[in-house]
GROMACS .gro file of C-alpha atoms in nm:
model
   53
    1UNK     CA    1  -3.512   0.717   1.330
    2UNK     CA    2  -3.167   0.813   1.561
    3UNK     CA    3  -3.029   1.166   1.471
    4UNK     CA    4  -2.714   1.126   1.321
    5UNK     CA    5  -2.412   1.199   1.546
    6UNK     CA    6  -2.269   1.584   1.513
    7UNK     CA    7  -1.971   1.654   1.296
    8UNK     CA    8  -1.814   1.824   1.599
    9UNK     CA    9  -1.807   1.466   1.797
   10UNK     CA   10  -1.719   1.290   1.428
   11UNK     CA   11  -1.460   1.536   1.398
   12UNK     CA   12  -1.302   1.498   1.787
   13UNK     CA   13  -1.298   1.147   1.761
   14UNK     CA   14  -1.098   1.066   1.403
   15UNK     CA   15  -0.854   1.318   1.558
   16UNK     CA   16  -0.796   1.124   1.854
   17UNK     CA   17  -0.756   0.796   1.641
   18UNK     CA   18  -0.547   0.998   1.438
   19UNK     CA   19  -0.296   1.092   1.728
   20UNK     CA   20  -0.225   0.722   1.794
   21UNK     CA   21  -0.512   0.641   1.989
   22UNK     CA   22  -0.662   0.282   1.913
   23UNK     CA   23  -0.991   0.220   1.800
   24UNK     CA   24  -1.163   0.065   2.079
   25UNK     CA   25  -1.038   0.368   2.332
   26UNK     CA   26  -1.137   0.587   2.071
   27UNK     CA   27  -1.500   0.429   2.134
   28UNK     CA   28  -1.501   0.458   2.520
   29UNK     CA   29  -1.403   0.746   2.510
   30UNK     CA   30  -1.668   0.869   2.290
   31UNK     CA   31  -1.950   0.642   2.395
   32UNK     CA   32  -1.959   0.512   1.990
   33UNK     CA   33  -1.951   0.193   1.888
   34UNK     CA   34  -1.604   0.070   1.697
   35UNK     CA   35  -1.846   0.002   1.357
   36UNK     CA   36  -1.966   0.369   1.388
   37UNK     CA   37  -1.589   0.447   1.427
   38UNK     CA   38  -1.547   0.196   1.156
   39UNK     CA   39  -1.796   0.348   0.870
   40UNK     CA   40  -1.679   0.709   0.987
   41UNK     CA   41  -1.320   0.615   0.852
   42UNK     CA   42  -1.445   0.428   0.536
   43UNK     CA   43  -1.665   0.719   0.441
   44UNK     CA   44  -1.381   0.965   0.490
   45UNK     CA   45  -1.140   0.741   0.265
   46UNK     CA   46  -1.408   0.695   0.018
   47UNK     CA   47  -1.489   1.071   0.009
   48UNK     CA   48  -1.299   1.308   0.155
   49UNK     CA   49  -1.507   1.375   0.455
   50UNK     CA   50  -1.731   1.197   0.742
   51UNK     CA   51  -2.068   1.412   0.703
   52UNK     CA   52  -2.325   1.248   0.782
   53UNK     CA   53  -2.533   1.145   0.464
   0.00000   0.00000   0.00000
């Protein structure tokens, strides 16, 4: 099984998105796909954070 991505990249990346950066740059930039970006967002409206589980 993949190791989960580090909060430090999790972290970088909603802050870019945040800034006004869309989605799908957000995922170049990161090398992630946009439903990683996707379920990192949901998880942080659903609780608060984007820890991996």
């Amino acid at each position: 099984m993949p190791a989960p991505y580090s909060y430090d990249l999790r972290q970088k990346a909603i802050e870019v998105f945040q800034s006004g950066e869309g989605k799908s740059d957000v995922c170049r930039m990161f090398n992630i796909s946009r439903n990683t970006l996707d379920l990192w967002l949901k998880r942080r409206e659903e609780t608060g954070d984007y820890q991996a589980i």
